[in-house]
Coordinates of C-alpha atoms in Angstrom, one line a residue:
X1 CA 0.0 0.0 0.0
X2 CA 1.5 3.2 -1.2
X3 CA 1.9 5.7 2.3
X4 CA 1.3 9.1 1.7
X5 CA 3.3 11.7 3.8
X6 CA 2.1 15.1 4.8
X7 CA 5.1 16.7 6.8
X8 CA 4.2 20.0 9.3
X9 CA 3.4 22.8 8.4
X10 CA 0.6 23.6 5.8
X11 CA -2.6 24.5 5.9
X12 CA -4.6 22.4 8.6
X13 CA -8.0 22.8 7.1
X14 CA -7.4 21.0 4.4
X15 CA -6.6 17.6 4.1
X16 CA -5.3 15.2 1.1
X17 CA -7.5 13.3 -1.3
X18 CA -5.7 10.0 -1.3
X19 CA -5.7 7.9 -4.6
X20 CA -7.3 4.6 -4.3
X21 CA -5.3 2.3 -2.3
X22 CA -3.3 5.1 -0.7
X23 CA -3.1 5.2 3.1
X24 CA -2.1 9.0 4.3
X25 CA 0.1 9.8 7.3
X26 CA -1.3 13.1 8.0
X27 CA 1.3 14.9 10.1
X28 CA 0.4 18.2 10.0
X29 CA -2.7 17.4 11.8
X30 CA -1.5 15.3 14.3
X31 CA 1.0 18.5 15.4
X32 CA -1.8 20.9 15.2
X33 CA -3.8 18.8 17.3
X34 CA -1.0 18.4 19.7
X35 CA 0.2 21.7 19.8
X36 CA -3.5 23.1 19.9
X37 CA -4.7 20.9 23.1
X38 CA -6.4 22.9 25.6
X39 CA -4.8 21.0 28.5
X40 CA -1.4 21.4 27.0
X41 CA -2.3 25.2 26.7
X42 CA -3.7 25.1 30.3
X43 CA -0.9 23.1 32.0
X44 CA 2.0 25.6 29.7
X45 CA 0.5 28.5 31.2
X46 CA 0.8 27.4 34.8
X47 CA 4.2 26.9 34.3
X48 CA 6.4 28.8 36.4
X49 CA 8.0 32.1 36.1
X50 CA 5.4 33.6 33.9
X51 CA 4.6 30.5 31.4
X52 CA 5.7 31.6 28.2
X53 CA 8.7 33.0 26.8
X54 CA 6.1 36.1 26.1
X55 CA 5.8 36.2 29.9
X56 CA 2.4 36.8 31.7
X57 CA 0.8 38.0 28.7
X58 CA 1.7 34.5 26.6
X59 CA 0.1 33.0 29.8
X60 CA -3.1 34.7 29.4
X61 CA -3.5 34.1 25.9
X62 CA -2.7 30.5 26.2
X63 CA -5.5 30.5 28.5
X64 CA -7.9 32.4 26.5
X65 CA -7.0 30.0 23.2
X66 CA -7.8 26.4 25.4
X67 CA -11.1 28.0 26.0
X68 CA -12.1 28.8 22.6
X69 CA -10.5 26.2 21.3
X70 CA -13.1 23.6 24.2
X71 CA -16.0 25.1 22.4
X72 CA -15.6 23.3 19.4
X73 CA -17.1 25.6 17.2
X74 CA -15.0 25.9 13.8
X75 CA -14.7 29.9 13.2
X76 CA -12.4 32.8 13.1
X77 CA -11.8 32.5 16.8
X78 CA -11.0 28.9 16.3
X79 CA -8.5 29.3 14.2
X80 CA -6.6 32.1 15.8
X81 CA -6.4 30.2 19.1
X82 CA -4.7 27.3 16.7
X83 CA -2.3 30.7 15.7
X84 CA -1.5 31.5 19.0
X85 CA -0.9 27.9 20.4
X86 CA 1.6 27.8 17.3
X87 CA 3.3 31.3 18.0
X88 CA 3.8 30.2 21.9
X89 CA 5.4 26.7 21.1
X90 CA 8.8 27.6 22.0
X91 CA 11.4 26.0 19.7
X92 CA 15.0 26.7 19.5
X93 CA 15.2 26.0 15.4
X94 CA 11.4 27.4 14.6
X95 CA 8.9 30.0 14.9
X96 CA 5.6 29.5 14.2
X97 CA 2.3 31.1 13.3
X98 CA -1.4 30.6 11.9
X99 CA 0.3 30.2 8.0
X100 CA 3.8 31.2 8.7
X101 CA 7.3 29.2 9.4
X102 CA 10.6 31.0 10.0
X103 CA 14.0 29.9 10.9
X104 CA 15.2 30.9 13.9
X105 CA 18.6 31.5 11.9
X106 CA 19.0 31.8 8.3
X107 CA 16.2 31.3 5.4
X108 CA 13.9 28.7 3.7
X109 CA 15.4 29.6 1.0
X110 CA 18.6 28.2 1.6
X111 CA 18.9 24.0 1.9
X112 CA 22.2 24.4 4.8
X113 CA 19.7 27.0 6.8
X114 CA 16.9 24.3 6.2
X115 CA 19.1 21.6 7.3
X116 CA 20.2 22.9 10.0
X117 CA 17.2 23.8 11.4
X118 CA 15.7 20.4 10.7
X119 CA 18.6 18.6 13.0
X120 CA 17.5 21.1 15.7
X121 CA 13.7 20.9 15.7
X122 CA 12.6 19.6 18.7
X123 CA 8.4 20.4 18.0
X124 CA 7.7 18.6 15.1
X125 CA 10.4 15.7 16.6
X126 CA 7.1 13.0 17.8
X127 CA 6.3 13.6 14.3
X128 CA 9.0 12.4 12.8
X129 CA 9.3 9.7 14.5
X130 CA 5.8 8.3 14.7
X131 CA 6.9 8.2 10.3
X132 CA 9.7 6.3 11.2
X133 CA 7.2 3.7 12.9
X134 CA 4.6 4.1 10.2
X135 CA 6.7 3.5 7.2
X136 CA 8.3 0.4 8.5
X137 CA 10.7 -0.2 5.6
X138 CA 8.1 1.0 3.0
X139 CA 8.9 3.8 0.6
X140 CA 7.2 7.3 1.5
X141 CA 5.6 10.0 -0.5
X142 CA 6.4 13.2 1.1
X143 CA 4.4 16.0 -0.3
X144 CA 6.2 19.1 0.3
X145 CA 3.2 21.6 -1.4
X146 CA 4.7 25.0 0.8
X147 CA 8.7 26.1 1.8
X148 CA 7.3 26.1 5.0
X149 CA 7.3 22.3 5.0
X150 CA 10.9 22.1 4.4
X151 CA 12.4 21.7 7.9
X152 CA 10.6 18.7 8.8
X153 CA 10.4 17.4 4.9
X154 CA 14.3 17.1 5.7
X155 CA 14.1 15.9 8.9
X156 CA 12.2 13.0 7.4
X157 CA 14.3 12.3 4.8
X158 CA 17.1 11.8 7.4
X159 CA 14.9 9.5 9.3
X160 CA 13.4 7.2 6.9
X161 CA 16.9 7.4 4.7
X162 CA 16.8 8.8 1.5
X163 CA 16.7 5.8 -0.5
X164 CA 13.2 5.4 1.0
X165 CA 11.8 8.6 0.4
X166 CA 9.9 10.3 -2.5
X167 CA 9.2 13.7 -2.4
X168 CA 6.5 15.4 -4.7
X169 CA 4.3 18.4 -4.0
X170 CA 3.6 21.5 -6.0
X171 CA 7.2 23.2 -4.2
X172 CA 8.9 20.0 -5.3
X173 CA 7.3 20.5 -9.0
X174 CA 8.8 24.0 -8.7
X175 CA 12.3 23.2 -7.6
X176 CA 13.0 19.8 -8.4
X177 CA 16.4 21.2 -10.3
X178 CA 17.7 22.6 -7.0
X179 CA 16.6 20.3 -4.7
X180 CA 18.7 17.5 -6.8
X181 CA 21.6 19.3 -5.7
X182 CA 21.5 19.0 -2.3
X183 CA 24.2 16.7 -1.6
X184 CA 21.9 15.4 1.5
X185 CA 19.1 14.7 -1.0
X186 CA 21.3 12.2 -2.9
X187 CA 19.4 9.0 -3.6
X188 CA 15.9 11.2 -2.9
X189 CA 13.1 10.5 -5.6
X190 CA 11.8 13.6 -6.8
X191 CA 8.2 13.5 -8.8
X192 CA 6.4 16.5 -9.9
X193 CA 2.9 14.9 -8.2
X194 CA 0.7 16.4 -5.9
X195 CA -2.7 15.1 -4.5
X196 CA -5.9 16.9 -4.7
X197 CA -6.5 18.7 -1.5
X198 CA -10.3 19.2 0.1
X199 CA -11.8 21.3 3.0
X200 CA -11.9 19.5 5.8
X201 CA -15.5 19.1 6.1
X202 CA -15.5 20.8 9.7
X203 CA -15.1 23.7 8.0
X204 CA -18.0 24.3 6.1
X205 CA -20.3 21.6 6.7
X206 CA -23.6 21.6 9.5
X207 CA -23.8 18.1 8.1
X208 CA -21.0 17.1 10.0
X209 CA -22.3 17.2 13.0
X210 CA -20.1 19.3 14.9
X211 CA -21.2 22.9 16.0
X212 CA -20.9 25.6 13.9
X213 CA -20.7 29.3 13.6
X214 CA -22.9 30.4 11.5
X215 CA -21.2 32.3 9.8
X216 CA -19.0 29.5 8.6
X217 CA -21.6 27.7 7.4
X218 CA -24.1 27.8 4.4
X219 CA -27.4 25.0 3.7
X220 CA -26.1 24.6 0.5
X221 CA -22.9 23.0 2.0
X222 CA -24.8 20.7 4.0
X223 CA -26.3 19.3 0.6
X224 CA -22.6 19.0 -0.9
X225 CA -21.8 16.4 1.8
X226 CA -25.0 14.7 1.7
X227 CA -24.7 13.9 -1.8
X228 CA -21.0 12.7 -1.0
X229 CA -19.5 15.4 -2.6
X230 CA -16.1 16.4 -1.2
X231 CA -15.3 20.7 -2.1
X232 CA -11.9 20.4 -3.7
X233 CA -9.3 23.5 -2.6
X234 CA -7.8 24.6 -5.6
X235 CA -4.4 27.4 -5.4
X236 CA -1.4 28.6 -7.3
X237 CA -1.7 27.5 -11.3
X238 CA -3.8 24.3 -10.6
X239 CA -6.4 24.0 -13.2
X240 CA -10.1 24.0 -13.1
X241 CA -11.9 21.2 -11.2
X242 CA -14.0 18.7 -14.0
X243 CA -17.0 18.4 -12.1
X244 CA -18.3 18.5 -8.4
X245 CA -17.2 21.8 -5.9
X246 CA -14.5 23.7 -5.2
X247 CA -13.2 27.0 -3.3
X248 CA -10.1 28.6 -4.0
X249 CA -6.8 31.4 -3.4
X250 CA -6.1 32.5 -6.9
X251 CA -4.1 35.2 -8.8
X252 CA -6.7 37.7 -10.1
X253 CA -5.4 36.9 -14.0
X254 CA -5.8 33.3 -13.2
X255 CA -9.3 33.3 -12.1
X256 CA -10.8 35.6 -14.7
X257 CA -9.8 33.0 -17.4
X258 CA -11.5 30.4 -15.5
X259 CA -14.8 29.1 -17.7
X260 CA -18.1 29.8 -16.3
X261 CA -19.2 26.3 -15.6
X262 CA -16.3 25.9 -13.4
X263 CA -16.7 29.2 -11.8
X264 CA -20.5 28.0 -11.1
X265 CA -19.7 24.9 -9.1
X266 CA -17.4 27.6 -6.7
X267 CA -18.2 27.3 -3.3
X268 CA -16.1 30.5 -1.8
X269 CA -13.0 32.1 -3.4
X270 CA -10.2 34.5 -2.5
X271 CA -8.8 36.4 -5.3
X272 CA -5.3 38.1 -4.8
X273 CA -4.2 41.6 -6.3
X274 CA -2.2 44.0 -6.0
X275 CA -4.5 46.6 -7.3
X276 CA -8.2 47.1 -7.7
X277 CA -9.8 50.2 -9.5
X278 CA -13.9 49.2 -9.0
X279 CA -13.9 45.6 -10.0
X280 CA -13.7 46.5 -13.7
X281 CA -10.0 46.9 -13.4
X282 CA -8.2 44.1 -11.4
X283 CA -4.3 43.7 -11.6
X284 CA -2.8 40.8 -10.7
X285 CA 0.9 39.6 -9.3
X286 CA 2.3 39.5 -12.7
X287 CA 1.1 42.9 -13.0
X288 CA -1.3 42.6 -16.0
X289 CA -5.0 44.0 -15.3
X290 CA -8.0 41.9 -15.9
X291 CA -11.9 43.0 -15.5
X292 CA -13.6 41.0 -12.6
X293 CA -17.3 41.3 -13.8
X294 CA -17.3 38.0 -15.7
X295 CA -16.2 36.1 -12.8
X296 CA -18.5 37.5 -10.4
X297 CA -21.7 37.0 -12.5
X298 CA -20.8 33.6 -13.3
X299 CA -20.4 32.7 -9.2
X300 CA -24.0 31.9 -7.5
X301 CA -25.5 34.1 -5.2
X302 CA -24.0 33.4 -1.4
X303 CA -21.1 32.3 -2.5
X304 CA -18.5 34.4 -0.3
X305 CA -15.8 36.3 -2.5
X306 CA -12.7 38.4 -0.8
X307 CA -9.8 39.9 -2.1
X308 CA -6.6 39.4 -0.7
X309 CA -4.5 42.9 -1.9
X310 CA -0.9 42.4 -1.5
X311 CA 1.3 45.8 -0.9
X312 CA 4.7 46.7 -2.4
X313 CA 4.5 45.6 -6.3
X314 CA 6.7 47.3 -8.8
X315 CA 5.3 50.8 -9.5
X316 CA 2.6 50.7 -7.1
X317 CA 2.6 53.7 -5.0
X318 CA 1.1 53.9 -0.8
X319 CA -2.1 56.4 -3.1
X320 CA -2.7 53.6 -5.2
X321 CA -2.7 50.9 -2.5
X322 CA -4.6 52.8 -0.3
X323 CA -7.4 53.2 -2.4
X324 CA -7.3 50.1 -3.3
X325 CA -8.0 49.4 0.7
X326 CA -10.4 51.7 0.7
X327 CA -12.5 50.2 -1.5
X328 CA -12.5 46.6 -0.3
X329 CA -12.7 48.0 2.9
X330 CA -16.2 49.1 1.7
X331 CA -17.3 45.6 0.0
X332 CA -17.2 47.1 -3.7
X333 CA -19.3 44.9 -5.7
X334 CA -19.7 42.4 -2.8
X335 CA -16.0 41.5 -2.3
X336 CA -14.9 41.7 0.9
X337 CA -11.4 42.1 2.1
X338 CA -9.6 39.2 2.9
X339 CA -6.0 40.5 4.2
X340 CA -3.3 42.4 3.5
X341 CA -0.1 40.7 3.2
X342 CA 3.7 41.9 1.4
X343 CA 4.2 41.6 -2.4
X344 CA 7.5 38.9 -2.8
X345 CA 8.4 38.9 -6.2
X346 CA 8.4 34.6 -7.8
X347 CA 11.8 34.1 -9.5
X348 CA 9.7 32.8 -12.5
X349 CA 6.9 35.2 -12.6
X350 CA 7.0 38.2 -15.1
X351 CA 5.9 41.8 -14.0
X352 CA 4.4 43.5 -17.0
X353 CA 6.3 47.1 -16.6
X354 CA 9.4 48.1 -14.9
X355 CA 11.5 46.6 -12.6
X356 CA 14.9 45.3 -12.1
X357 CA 15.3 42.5 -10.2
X358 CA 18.4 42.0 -7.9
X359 CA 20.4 38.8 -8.3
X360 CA 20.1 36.5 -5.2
X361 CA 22.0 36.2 -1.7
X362 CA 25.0 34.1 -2.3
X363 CA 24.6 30.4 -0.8
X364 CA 20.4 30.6 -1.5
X365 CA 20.2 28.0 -3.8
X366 CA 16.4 27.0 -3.0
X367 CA 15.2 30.0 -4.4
X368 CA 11.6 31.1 -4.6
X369 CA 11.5 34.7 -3.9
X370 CA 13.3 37.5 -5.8
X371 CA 14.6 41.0 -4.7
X372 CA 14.1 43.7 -6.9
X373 CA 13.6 47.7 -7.7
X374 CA 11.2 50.1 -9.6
X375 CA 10.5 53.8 -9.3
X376 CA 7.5 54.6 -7.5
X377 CA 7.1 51.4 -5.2
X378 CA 6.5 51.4 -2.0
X379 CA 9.2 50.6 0.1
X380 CA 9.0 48.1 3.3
X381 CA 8.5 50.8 6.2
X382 CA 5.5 52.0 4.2
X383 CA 4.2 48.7 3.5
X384 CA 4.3 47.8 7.3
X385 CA 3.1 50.9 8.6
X386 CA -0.3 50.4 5.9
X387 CA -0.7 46.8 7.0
X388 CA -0.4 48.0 10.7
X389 CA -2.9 50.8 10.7
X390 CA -5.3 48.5 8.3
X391 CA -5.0 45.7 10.6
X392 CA -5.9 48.4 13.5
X393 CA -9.2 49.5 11.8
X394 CA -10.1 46.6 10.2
X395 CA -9.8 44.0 13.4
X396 CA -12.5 41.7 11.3
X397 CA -9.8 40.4 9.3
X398 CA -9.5 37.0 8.1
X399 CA -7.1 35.2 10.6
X400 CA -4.4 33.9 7.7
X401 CA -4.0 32.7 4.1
X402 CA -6.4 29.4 4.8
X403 CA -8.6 27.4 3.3
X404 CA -11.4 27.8 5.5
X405 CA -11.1 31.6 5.1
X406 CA -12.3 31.5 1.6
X407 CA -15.6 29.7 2.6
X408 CA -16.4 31.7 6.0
X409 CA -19.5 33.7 5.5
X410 CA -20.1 36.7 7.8
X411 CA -19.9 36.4 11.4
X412 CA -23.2 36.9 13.2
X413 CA -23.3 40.4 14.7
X414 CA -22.4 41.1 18.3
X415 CA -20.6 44.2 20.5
X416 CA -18.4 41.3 21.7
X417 CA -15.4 39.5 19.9
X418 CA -16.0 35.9 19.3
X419 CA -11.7 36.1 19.6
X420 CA -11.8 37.3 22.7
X421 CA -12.2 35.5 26.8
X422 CA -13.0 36.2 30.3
X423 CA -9.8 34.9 31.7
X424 CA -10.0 34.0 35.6
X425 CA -6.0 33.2 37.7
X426 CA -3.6 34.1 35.6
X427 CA -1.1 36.7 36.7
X428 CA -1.2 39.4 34.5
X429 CA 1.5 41.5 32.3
X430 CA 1.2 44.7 34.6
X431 CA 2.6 43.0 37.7
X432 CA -0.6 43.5 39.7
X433 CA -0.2 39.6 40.6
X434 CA -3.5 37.1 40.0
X435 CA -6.8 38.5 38.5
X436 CA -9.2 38.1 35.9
X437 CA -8.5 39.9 32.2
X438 CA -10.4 40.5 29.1
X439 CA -7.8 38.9 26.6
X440 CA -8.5 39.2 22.6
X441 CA -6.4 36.7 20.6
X442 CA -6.7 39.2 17.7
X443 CA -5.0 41.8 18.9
X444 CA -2.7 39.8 21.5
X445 CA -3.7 42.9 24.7
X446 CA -5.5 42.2 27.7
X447 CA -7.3 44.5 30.4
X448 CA -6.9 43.6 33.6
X449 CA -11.1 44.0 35.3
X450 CA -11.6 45.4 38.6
X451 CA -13.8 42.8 40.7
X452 CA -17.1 45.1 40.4
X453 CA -16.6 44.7 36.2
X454 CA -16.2 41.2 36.2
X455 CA -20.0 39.9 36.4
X456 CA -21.1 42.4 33.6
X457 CA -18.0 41.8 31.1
X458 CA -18.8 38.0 31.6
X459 CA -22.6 39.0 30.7
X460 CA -21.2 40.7 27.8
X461 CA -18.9 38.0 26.7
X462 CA -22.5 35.8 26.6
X463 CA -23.9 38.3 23.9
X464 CA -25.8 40.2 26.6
X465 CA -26.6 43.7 25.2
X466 CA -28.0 45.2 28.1
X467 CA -24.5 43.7 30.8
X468 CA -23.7 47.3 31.0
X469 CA -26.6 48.8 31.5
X470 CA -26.5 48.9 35.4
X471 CA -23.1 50.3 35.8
X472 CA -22.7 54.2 36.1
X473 CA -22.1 56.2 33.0
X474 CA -18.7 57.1 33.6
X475 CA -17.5 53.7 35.2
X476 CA -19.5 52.4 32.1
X477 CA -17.2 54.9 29.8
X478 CA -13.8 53.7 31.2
X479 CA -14.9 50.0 31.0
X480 CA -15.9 50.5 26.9
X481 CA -13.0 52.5 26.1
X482 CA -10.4 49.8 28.5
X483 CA -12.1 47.1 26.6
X484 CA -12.0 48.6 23.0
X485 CA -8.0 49.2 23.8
X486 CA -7.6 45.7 24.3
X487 CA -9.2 44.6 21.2
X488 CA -11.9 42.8 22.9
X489 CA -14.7 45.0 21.2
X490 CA -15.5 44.8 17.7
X491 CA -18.2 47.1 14.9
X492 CA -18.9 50.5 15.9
X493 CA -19.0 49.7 19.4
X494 CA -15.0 49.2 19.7
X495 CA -14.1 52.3 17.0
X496 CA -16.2 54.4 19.3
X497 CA -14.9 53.6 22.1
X498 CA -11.3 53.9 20.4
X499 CA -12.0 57.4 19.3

């Protein structure tokens, strides 16, 4: 039987369509899980001398992510508690995040920095050996689909023994000419295969039988499962499904030359840009504009679409980019914004006008992103500083670049944040000792509540819009505005109160 690796870290909400006789060895799930326990998140922030390396604060939000994370509800709030279990597991080779790995020391985009950090991993290391068990002598099909897989796609090779290993994936299709020369990599199969990826059902589905959020969940979702339909997550060049549903991440160019019967069997989609002028005038990350329209009549009513506008592309000034904020910010045309995120230049990927682009770092020789320069661009300060005060104003966001993203509806209205928790014992980041907080997971801040505010912040934490209501106006004042500081209020409510 043909075993299937899926090596840490990619996105968790989806999971690999096996071919027929194929048994998968899901890994990234099993470290997510892990990682994302409430009782390891509980029992790490008891730890002494503040719990995390983020002190108090970490401790707090570790606390705040087991509880969302024991409602079982599959939403925004869900997945930013998986973030910050991710960002708190302490590693000495790794850091973590929601979509996001970076070496402690060095790049992904070197094979000796990958390497290296792949001998030192200690959080992915039950992993790698529970594959070890698993493949028992039997040849394994590692499918490295993101760079962010490359630590512990390495660490397997050196554990299972290259002769034993075949590595595919859509980064492995990409890069299979660099990869052979990695001298540690000698005797490594390398096949330009990936398998089909789906939602996990979770996700989307009511049908499941899970709880839901519902604004993660449509009806017509709950028929796509009955009839044993699986909705197929489509990215990068992939081409159109052949039949049955799909959601998708796709280059703006890409997905207006998408047919319309494809586009009609879409179940949520995230286009990405780098500028939008109304809809009619949409320019991709190779820098050619395409016009929208078609694609969005051809989609079904319901069916959630979001931009995701990436900053810094060759020519685009912070007045360009900014109106293009401005106007997904608004829903133009029934797009919502789905993030904000740096533009990195593909080695392979034309720009159609200016730019020269800067040769690589010496000793890089897994390249996939490519320096470069053109007049009127935004440089990185800017970039940041636009992503930080979006980020700010915008705290509805879309937690990262995931699957489940693209098929959230919108969340059900309410003055509190679904991301945020009453959190009762823990100590505290202003030294005041033991207490109860307000902590958001979105914005990472805590307020610390008096005893007298902690019954009606609970009641508003329940969706009660009247908890406030019997405390005096200006003790009601200072407990809005303390609240919308920490991040904890959402909607007009919170920008009020901010103001």
């Amino acid at each position: 039987m043909q075993l299937i690796v899926v090596p840490p870290l990619t996105d968790f909400t989806t999971e690999v369509m096996a071919p027929a006789g194929a048994e998968v060895l899901d890994l990234n799930a099993r470290i997510v899980e892990r990682l994302a326990d409430p009782s390891r998140l509980q029992a790490a922030a008891r730890r002494p001398a503040g719990g995390t390396a983020e002190g108090p604060l970490g401790a707090l939000l570790e606390l705040a992510a087991a509880a969302v994370l024991e409602r079982g509800v599959f939403d925004d709030a869900h997945l930013r508690a998986v973030g910050t279990a991710l960002r708190l597991a302490a590693d000495p080779a790794v850091r973590l995040d929601l979509d996001r790995l970076e070496l402690a020391e060095g790049s992904t985009q070197s094979s000796r920095d990958v390497l290296g950090a792949a001998g030192r991993c200690e959080l992915f290391r039950p992993e790698i050996e529970l594959a070890a068990e698993a493949a028992a002598g039997r040849r394994a099909h590692v499918v490295v689909d993101a760079g962010r897989q490359l630590p512990a796609a390495f660490a397997l090779v050196a554990a299972l023994g290259a002769e034993r290993v075949t590595l595919c994936g859509r980064l492995v299709a990409r890069q299979r000419a660099a990869l052979r020369r990695v001298p540690e990599l000698a005797g490594v199969e390398l096949l330009a295969w990936s398998p089909a990826r789906a939602i996990r059902p979770s996700w989307y589905d009511r049908a499941s039988g899970r709880p839901q959020n519902a604004g993660w969940a449509r009806p017509d979702d709950a028929l796509v499962t009955r009839s044993g339909k699986r909705v197929r997550w489509v990215t990068g060049a992939c081409p159109p499904p052949a039949d049955g549903p799909w959601a998708g991440r796709l280059d703006a160019v890409e997905a207006a030359a998408w047919p319309r019967d494809a586009l009609a069997r879409c179940r949520g989609l995230t286009i990405i840009a780098t500028r939008v002028d109304f809809l009619a005038a949409v320019t991709g990350l190779n820098g050619v504009t395409v016009d929208l329209r078609r694609l969005l009549s051809a989609i079904a009513p319901g069916v959630p679409v979001a931009c995701e506008l990436v900053l810094g592309a060759p020519g685009m000034d912070a007045g360009v980019v900014g109106e293009s904020v401005e106007l997904l910010a608004a829903g133009a045309g029934g797009v919502r914004l789905a993030g904000l995120r740096p533009y990195r230049m593909a080695i392979r990927t034309p720009w159609a006008g200016p730019s020269v682009r800067v040769p690589p770092e010496r000793g890089n020789d897994l390249v996939r992103w490519i320096r470069f320069d053109a007049p009127g661009t935004m440089r990185a300060y800017e970039v940041a500083a636009m992503i930080s005060d979006w980020l700010g104003r915008l705290p509805g966001l879309p937690a990262g670049r995931l699957a489940a993203c693209s098929v959230a509806g919108q969340e059900p209205a309410s003055a509190w944040d679904p991301c945020a928790e009453v959190v009762r014992g823990g100590a505290g980041p202003d030294g005041g000792g033991p207490g109860t907080f307000a902590v958001s997971l979105r914005s990472g801040r805590s307020l610390r509540l008096r005893p007298y505010q902690v019954a009606p912040v609970a009641r508003l934490a329940a969706d009660d819009p009247h908890a406030l209501d019997t405390l005096p106006e200006r003790a009601r004042t200072e407990l809005t505005a303390g609240l919308a500081r920490a991040g904890v209020l959402r909607g007009r409510e919170g920008a009020a109160a901010r103001t």
